[in-house]
């Protein structure tokens, strides 16, 4: 038989269970995980940034394409067989050894590579002596080397400019992030997170372009120096056996002229020789033509030097 006290305990326990069952959906609703934030692709982030952000990303894409283009050009061109092709070297060596300097100039004109361009400038000064030829080789060698180094220096420029473009995108993204924070506070964290993602993406892209650009710049700078030294050695091999003293006055190039061996050419001096030259016989002092013996007047035997 239940006492009044035990009945009171049973009623309290039933009330507690009912309260727990009624509160369970509320606790479940409060403890349920928050919905996952909406994911955006890279293109959506770029497009969400507005026209200025799109323009910055276009600049980054063009910069990366330019970097890849210069890297491929340097890989294909900075080689020994490109600056001084072995078939061209053998042809020029054979031509110069046989004394066909104008033909060697024509070969250089037809082959627009480092070896041919520099040697062509030296052959055009061949009639002025060895020093003039060496000066021509040195001057045009520096010019051709500068062209190679200029193509490679653009990689260094890209390595400097790319992070600056990314930094510009970073600043713009931070300005938009703080504007979102000022207008809506922290009520809409998704917009703030999207702007921060855009900031980090622009910075990372600039560095992603700059790092390989700088690495390739230093690699190709050293490579260019090595191939230039190799080509200069080939040039010195070609011109070391040229008989400069015997070629004084010769003109190689567009205005080809064989000149007079051993005599300096002078364009202002007439080379016409009269056919009526005469001299006097040392015996009878009569006028005679050079090379005639004996004298037609006194029949003396003459010895001409």
XYZ file of C-alpha atoms in Angstrom:
305
model
C 0.000 0.000 0.000
C 1.427 3.292 -1.100
C 1.893 6.016 1.338
C 1.188 9.644 0.470
C 4.931 10.347 0.549
C 5.786 7.725 -2.064
C 2.992 8.960 -4.321
C 4.469 12.436 -4.161
C 7.867 11.059 -5.275
C 6.305 9.263 -8.216
C 4.560 12.384 -9.402
C 7.831 14.399 -9.211
C 9.727 11.762 -11.231
C 7.034 11.713 -13.949
C 7.107 15.495 -14.195
C 10.924 15.483 -14.605
C 10.791 12.876 -17.390
C 8.101 14.805 -19.244
C 10.151 18.003 -19.006
C 13.256 16.230 -20.398
C 11.331 14.762 -23.335
C 9.844 18.118 -24.231
C 13.252 19.853 -24.033
C 15.106 17.300 -26.189
C 14.109 18.789 -29.624
C 15.197 22.207 -28.435
C 18.636 20.909 -27.372
C 18.937 18.975 -30.621
C 18.121 22.049 -32.613
C 20.652 24.164 -30.724
C 23.425 21.561 -30.948
C 22.906 20.791 -34.669
C 25.949 21.751 -36.794
C 25.865 25.030 -38.708
C 25.362 24.773 -42.465
C 28.586 24.640 -44.465
C 29.562 27.923 -46.100
C 28.989 28.188 -49.804
C 32.057 27.244 -51.854
C 33.209 29.529 -54.705
C 35.486 28.660 -57.603
C 38.468 30.796 -58.557
C 36.628 32.303 -61.512
C 33.690 33.172 -59.282
C 35.990 34.882 -56.805
C 37.635 36.860 -59.604
C 34.323 37.840 -61.144
C 32.936 38.771 -57.751
C 35.794 41.236 -57.285
C 34.591 43.611 -59.965
C 36.147 45.065 -63.152
C 39.363 46.226 -61.495
C 40.041 42.794 -60.034
C 39.333 41.166 -63.402
C 41.817 43.551 -65.026
C 44.473 42.678 -62.444
C 44.003 38.969 -63.099
C 44.223 39.510 -66.849
C 47.574 41.231 -66.253
C 48.734 38.275 -64.148
C 47.742 35.810 -66.877
C 49.513 37.816 -69.589
C 52.600 38.097 -67.382
C 52.709 34.337 -66.858
C 52.299 33.661 -70.594
C 55.109 36.097 -71.377
C 57.350 34.428 -68.807
C 56.760 30.986 -70.314
C 57.472 32.383 -73.802
C 60.839 33.830 -72.792
C 61.781 30.642 -70.957
C 61.073 28.543 -74.047
C 63.023 30.967 -76.269
C 66.050 30.838 -73.996
C 65.932 27.049 -73.789
C 65.848 26.765 -77.584
C 68.389 29.492 -78.416
C 71.001 29.525 -75.645
C 72.885 26.524 -77.002
C 76.307 26.128 -78.577
C 74.912 24.721 -81.796
C 72.620 27.742 -82.159
C 75.194 30.501 -81.690
C 77.955 28.663 -83.581
C 76.461 25.827 -85.676
C 79.132 23.205 -86.480
C 78.210 22.973 -90.221
C 78.491 26.751 -90.541
C 81.798 26.777 -88.692
C 83.246 24.066 -90.955
C 82.066 25.874 -94.087
C 83.564 29.202 -92.994
C 86.817 27.580 -91.946
C 87.230 25.926 -95.339
C 86.297 29.091 -97.220
C 88.685 31.317 -95.269
C 91.503 28.781 -95.579
C 91.146 28.891 -99.373
C 91.223 32.713 -99.386
C 87.618 33.241 -100.548
C 86.860 36.082 -98.147
C 84.017 37.562 -100.171
C 82.361 34.154 -100.309
C 82.767 33.852 -96.533
C 81.063 37.231 -96.189
C 78.188 36.006 -98.347
C 77.844 32.910 -96.141
C 77.722 35.083 -93.032
C 75.101 37.324 -94.639
C 72.883 34.318 -95.359
C 73.119 32.919 -91.792
C 71.811 35.291 -89.127
C 73.384 33.719 -86.049
C 75.896 35.023 -83.507
C 78.962 33.544 -85.211
C 78.012 34.810 -88.668
C 76.933 38.291 -87.539
C 80.157 38.977 -85.660
C 82.469 37.490 -88.322
C 80.679 39.464 -91.043
C 81.547 42.712 -89.267
C 85.192 41.657 -88.987
C 85.465 40.678 -92.665
C 84.166 44.076 -93.749
C 87.270 45.619 -92.120
C 89.694 43.053 -93.478
C 91.553 45.517 -95.725
C 92.351 47.855 -92.819
C 94.580 45.474 -90.919
C 94.445 43.100 -87.988
C 93.675 45.718 -85.334
C 90.637 46.983 -87.241
C 89.338 43.436 -87.641
C 89.773 42.705 -83.927
C 87.975 45.927 -83.017
C 85.097 45.031 -85.326
C 84.790 41.575 -83.804
C 84.836 42.994 -80.276
C 82.254 45.714 -80.985
C 79.757 43.481 -82.739
C 80.375 40.675 -80.258
C 79.301 42.989 -77.435
C 76.263 44.045 -79.445
C 75.135 40.481 -80.126
C 75.781 39.485 -76.511
C 73.702 42.423 -75.327
C 70.785 41.203 -77.438
C 70.976 37.802 -75.743
C 71.178 39.347 -72.280
C 68.309 41.727 -73.005
C 65.991 38.857 -73.890
C 66.901 37.184 -70.614
C 66.592 40.370 -68.540
C 62.856 40.463 -69.228
C 62.531 37.486 -66.893
C 63.992 39.623 -64.112
C 61.480 42.365 -64.914
C 58.630 39.852 -64.716
C 59.975 38.598 -61.390
C 59.710 42.133 -60.004
C 56.421 43.169 -61.596
C 54.367 40.018 -60.889
C 54.424 40.348 -57.043
C 53.542 44.031 -57.384
C 50.477 43.150 -59.476
C 49.518 40.534 -56.882
C 50.057 43.091 -54.115
C 47.724 45.507 -55.897
C 45.062 42.812 -55.934
C 45.768 42.219 -52.241
C 45.239 45.864 -51.355
C 42.010 46.054 -53.333
C 40.729 42.863 -51.705
C 41.584 44.142 -48.225
C 39.767 47.383 -48.925
C 36.679 45.432 -49.972
C 36.968 43.158 -46.922
C 37.102 46.084 -44.510
C 34.228 47.772 -46.333
C 32.152 44.592 -45.870
C 33.140 44.437 -42.210
C 32.177 48.084 -41.702
C 28.769 47.727 -43.352
C 27.572 44.394 -41.945
C 29.931 43.734 -39.076
C 30.399 40.052 -38.393
C 26.793 39.140 -39.192
C 27.789 37.874 -42.665
C 31.181 36.151 -42.297
C 30.882 34.449 -45.688
C 31.412 37.717 -47.574
C 34.362 38.616 -45.369
C 35.881 35.160 -45.920
C 35.410 35.466 -49.697
C 37.244 38.786 -49.765
C 40.083 37.384 -47.655
C 40.342 34.390 -50.006
C 40.587 36.763 -52.941
C 43.367 38.656 -51.167
C 45.398 35.506 -50.506
C 44.804 34.178 -54.036
C 46.165 37.341 -55.680
C 49.263 37.335 -53.475
C 49.945 33.656 -54.098
C 49.537 34.062 -57.868
C 52.048 36.915 -57.999
C 54.605 34.864 -56.076
C 53.861 31.783 -58.171
C 54.933 33.755 -61.256
C 57.853 35.626 -59.693
C 59.703 32.680 -58.147
C 60.270 30.639 -61.356
C 60.976 33.859 -63.280
C 63.873 34.743 -60.973
C 65.212 31.186 -60.920
C 65.207 30.957 -64.720
C 66.760 34.424 -65.015
C 69.886 33.433 -63.083
C 70.119 30.068 -64.813
C 69.910 31.588 -68.293
C 72.276 34.435 -67.393
C 75.034 31.960 -66.607
C 74.119 29.844 -69.618
C 74.323 32.858 -71.935
C 77.817 33.659 -70.701
C 78.996 30.112 -71.398
C 77.630 29.935 -74.945
C 79.034 33.387 -75.785
C 82.499 32.303 -74.635
C 82.192 29.178 -76.793
C 81.175 31.210 -79.855
C 84.035 33.690 -79.318
C 86.526 30.815 -79.225
C 85.197 29.646 -82.582
C 85.600 33.161 -83.982
C 89.193 33.396 -82.847
C 89.883 30.039 -84.485
C 88.517 31.303 -87.809
C 90.475 34.569 -87.972
C 93.800 33.584 -86.399
C 95.416 32.414 -89.678
C 94.259 35.255 -91.956
C 97.274 36.946 -93.696
C 96.332 40.526 -92.891
C 99.457 42.118 -94.413
C 98.779 40.533 -97.787
C 95.180 41.763 -97.851
C 95.808 45.458 -97.310
C 93.419 47.476 -99.432
C 90.930 44.696 -100.117
C 87.248 45.523 -99.714
C 84.852 42.848 -98.515
C 81.110 43.365 -98.505
C 78.574 45.082 -100.708
C 81.297 47.107 -102.477
C 83.674 44.224 -103.089
C 87.088 45.132 -104.540
C 90.181 42.892 -104.650
C 92.473 45.906 -104.165
C 96.255 45.796 -104.666
C 98.083 43.302 -102.434
C 100.483 45.056 -100.115
C 99.319 48.564 -101.057
C 96.784 50.532 -99.109
C 93.692 51.368 -101.112
C 92.941 55.035 -101.726
C 89.688 55.834 -103.461
C 90.872 59.330 -104.376
C 93.949 58.067 -106.278
C 93.585 57.245 -110.008
C 94.797 53.789 -111.061
C 94.944 54.473 -114.817
C 98.325 53.728 -116.417
C 99.465 55.195 -119.749
C 100.438 52.757 -122.522
C 102.959 55.231 -124.008
C 105.586 55.298 -121.274
C 109.133 55.894 -122.551
C 112.632 56.207 -121.152
C 116.166 56.915 -122.484
C 118.845 54.441 -123.467
C 121.813 54.702 -121.053
C 124.264 54.293 -123.994
C 123.013 56.578 -126.747
C 120.464 58.542 -124.706
C 117.743 57.892 -127.287
C 114.070 57.472 -126.346
C 113.065 53.833 -126.029
C 110.116 51.863 -124.629
C 110.629 50.002 -121.350
C 111.578 46.356 -121.649
C 113.071 46.524 -125.187
C 116.469 44.989 -125.762
C 118.725 45.572 -127.615
C 118.440 49.341 -128.126
C 116.872 49.976 -131.563
C 119.221 52.953 -132.090
C 122.670 51.747 -130.977
C 121.971 48.005 -130.750
C 123.374 47.929 -127.203
C 122.195 45.037 -125.042
C 120.102 46.427 -122.170
C 119.360 44.772 -118.806
C 116.063 45.864 -117.268
C 115.527 45.672 -113.469
